[in-house]
PDB file of C-alpha atoms and ligand atoms in Angstrom:
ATOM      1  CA  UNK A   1       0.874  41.435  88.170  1.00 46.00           C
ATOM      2  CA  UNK A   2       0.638  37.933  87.153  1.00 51.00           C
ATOM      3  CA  UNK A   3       0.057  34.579  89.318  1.00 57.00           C
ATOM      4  CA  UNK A   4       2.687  31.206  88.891  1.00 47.00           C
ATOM      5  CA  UNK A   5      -0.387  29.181  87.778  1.00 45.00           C
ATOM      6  CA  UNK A   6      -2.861  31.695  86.839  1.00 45.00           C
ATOM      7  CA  UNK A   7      -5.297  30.684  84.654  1.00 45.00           C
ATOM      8  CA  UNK A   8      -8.842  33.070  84.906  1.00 50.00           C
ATOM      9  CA  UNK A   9      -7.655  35.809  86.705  1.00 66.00           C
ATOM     10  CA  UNK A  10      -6.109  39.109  87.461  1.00 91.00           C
ATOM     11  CA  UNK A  11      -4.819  40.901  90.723  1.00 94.00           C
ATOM     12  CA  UNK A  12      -8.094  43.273  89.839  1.00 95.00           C
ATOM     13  CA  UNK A  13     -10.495  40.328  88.840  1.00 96.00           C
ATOM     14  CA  UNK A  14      -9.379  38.621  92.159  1.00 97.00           C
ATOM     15  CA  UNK A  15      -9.966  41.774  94.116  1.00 97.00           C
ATOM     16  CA  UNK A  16     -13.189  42.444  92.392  1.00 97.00           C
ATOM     17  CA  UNK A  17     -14.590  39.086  93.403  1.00 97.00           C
ATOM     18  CA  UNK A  18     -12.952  39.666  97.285  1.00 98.00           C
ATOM     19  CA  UNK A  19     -15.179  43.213  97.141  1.00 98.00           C
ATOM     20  CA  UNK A  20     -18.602  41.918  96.037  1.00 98.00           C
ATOM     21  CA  UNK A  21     -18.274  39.231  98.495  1.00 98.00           C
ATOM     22  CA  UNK A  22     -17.980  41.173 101.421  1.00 97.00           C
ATOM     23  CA  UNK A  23     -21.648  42.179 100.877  1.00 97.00           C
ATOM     24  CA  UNK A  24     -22.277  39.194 102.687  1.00 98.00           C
ATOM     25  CA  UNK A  25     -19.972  40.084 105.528  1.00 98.00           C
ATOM     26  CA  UNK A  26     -21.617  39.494 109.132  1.00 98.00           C
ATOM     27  CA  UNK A  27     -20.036  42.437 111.145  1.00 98.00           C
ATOM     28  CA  UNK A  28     -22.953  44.199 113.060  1.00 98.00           C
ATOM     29  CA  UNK A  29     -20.510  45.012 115.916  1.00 98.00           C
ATOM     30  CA  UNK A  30     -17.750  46.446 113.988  1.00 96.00           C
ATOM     31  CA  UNK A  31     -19.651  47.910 111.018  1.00 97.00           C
ATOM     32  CA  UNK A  32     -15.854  46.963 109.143  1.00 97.00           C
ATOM     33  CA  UNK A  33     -17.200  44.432 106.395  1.00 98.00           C
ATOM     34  CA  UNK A  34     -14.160  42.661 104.599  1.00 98.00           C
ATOM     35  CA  UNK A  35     -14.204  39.974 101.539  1.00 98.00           C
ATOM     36  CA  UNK A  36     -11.716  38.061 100.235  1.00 98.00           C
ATOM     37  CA  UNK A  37     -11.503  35.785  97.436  1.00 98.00           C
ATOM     38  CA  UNK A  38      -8.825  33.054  97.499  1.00 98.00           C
ATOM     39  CA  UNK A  39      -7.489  31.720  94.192  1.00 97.00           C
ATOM     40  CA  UNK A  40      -5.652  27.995  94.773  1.00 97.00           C
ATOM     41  CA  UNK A  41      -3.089  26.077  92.606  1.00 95.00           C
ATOM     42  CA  UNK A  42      -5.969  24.713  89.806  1.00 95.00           C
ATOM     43  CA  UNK A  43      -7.466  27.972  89.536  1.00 95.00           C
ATOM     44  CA  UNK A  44     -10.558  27.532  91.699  1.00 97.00           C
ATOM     45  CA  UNK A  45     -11.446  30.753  93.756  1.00 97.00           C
ATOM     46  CA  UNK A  46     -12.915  30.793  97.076  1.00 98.00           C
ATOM     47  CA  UNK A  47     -14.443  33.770  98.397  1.00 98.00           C
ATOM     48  CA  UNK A  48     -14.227  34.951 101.881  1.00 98.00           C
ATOM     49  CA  UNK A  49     -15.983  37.378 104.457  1.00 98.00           C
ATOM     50  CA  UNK A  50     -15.802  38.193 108.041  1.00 98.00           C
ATOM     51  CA  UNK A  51     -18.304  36.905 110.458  1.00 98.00           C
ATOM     52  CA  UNK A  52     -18.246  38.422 114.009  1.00 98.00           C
ATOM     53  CA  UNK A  53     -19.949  36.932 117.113  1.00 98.00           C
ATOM     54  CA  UNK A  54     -21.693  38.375 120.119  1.00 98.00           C
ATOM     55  CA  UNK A  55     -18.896  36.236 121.795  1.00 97.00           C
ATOM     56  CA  UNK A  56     -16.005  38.151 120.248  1.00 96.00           C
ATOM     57  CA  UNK A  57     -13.354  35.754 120.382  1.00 95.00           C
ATOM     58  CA  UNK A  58     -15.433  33.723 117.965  1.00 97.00           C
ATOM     59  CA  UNK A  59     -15.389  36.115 115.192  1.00 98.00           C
ATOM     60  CA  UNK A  60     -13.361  34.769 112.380  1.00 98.00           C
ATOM     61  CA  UNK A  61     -12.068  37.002 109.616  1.00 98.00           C
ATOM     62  CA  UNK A  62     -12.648  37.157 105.676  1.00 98.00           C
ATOM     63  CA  UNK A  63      -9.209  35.658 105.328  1.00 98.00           C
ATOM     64  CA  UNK A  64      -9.889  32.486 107.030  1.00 98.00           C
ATOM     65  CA  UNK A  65     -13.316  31.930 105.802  1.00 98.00           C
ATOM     66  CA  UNK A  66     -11.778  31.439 102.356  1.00 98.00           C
ATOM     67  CA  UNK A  67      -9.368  29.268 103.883  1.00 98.00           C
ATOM     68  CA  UNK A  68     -11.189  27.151 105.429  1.00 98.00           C
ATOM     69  CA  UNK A  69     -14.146  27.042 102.525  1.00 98.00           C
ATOM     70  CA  UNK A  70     -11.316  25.693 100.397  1.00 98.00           C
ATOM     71  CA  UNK A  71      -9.211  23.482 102.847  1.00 98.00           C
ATOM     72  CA  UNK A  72     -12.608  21.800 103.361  1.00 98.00           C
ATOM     73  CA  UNK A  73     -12.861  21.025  99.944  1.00 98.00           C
ATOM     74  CA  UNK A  74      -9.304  19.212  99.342  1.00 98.00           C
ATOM     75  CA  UNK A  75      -7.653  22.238  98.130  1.00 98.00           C
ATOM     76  CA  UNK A  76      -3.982  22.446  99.779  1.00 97.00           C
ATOM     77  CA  UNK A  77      -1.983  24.531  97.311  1.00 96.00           C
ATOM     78  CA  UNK A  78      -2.900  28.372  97.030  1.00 97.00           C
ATOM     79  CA  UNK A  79      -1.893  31.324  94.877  1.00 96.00           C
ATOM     80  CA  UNK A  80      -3.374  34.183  95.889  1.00 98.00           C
ATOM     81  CA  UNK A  81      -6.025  36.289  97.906  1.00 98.00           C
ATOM     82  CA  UNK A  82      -7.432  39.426  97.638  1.00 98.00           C
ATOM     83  CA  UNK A  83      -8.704  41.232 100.584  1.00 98.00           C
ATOM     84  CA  UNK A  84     -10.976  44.496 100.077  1.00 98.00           C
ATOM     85  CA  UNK A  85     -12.823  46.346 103.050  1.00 97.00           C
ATOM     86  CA  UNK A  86     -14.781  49.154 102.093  1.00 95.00           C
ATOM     87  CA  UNK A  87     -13.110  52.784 101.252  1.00 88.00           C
ATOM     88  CA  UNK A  88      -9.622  51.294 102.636  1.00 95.00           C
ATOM     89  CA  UNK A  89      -7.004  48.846 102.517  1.00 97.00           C
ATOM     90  CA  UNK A  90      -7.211  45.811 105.041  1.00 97.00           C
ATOM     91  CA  UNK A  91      -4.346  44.060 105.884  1.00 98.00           C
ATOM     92  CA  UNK A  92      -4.725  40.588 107.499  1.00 98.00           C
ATOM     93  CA  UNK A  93      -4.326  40.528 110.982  1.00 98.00           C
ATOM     94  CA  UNK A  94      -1.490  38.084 112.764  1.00 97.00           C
ATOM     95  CA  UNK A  95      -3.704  35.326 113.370  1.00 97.00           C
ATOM     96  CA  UNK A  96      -4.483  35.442 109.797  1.00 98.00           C
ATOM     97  CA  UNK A  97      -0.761  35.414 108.865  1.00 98.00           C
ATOM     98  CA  UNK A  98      -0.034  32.432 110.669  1.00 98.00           C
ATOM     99  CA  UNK A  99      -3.414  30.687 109.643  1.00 98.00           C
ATOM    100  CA  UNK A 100      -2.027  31.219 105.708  1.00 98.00           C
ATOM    101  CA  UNK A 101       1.517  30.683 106.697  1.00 98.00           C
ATOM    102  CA  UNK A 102       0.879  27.268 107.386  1.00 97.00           C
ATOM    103  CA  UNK A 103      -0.450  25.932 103.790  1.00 97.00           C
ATOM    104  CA  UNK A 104       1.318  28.719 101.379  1.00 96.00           C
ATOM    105  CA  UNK A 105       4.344  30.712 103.043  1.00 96.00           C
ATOM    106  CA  UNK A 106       4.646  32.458  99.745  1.00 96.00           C
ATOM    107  CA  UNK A 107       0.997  33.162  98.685  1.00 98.00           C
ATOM    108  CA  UNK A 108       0.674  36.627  97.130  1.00 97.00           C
ATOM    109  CA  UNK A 109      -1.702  38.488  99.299  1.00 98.00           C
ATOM    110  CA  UNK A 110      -3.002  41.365  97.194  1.00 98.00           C
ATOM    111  CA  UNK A 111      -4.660  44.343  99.204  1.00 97.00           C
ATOM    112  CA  UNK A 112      -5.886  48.377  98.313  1.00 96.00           C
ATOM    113  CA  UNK A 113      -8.545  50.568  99.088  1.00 95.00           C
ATOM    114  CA  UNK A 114      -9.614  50.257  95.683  1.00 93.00           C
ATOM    115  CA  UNK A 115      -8.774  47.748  92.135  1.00 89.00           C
ATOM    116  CA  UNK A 116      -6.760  51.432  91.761  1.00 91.00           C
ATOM    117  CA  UNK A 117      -4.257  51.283  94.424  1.00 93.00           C
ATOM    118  CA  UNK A 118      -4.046  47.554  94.998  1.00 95.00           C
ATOM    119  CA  UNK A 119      -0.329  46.121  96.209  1.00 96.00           C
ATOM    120  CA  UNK A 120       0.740  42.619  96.458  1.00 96.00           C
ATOM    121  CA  UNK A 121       3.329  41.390  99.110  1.00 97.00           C
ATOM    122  CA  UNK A 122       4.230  38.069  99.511  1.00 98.00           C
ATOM    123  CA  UNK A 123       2.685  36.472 102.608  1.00 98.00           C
ATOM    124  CA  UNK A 124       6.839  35.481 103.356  1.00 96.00           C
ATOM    125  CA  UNK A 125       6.822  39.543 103.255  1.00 97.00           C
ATOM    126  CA  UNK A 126       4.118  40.316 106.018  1.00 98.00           C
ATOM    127  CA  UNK A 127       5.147  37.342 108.047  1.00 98.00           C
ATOM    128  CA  UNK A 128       8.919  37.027 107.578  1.00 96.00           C
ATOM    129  CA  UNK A 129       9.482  34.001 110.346  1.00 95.00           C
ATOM    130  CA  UNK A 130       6.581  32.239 110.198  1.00 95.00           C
ATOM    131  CA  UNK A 131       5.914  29.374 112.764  1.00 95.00           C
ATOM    132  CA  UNK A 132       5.797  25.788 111.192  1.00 93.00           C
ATOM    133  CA  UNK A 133       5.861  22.469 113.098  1.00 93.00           C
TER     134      UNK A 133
HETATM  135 ZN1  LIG B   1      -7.544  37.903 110.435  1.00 81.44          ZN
END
């Protein structure tokens, strides 16, 4: 499994990184901790974890934490992200989908319940018609 413009690391090393992040997940109301880790065009990875709110709607997932981590600091081209959740595979959810769509259509979005089992899909794959201004 091997990234365009990897330069430091693997599907696994990605997903590693994605798993010991979620430690610092914020899910109290859920108890479902996720981590991600976001690797963008110059090789600079981003990690990722949800954060849920006592207002719900303002919970924001693992997937868009990275995002936004790295979107804040200039970065505009991505790779790939790992997701991990703990004893199974998390997809990202639609909001997610589109949130990604919008920079990389094609980012490889690499999931499993453990650095064992892990698949990666193309984000064109989980979101085949994407919405783009
Ligand atoms: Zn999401």
């Amino acid at each position: 499994m091997d990234f365009t413009n990897n330069r430091d690391a693997s599907a696994a090393e990605l997903y590693d990184i994605a798993a010991k992040a979620l430690e610092n997940a914020y899910a109290p109301f859920s108890g479902f901790r996720v981590g991600s880790a976001l690797l963008d065009a110059d090789g600079r990875i981003f990690t990722g974890v949800n954060i849920e709110n006592s207002s719900f709607g303002a919970t924001i997932c693992a997937e868009r934490t990275a995002f936004v981590k790295a979107l804040s600091e200039g970065s505009r081209e991505f790779t790939a992200i790992a997701i991990a959740a703990e004893n199974e595979e998390a997809l990202p959810c639609g909001i997610c989908r589109q949130f990604m769509y919008e920079f990389s259509p094609d980012i490889l979005v690499i999931t499993g319940k453990d650095r064992e089992t892990l698949a990666a899909r193309r984000l064109s794959e989980l979101l085949p018609l994407g919405f783009r201004l």
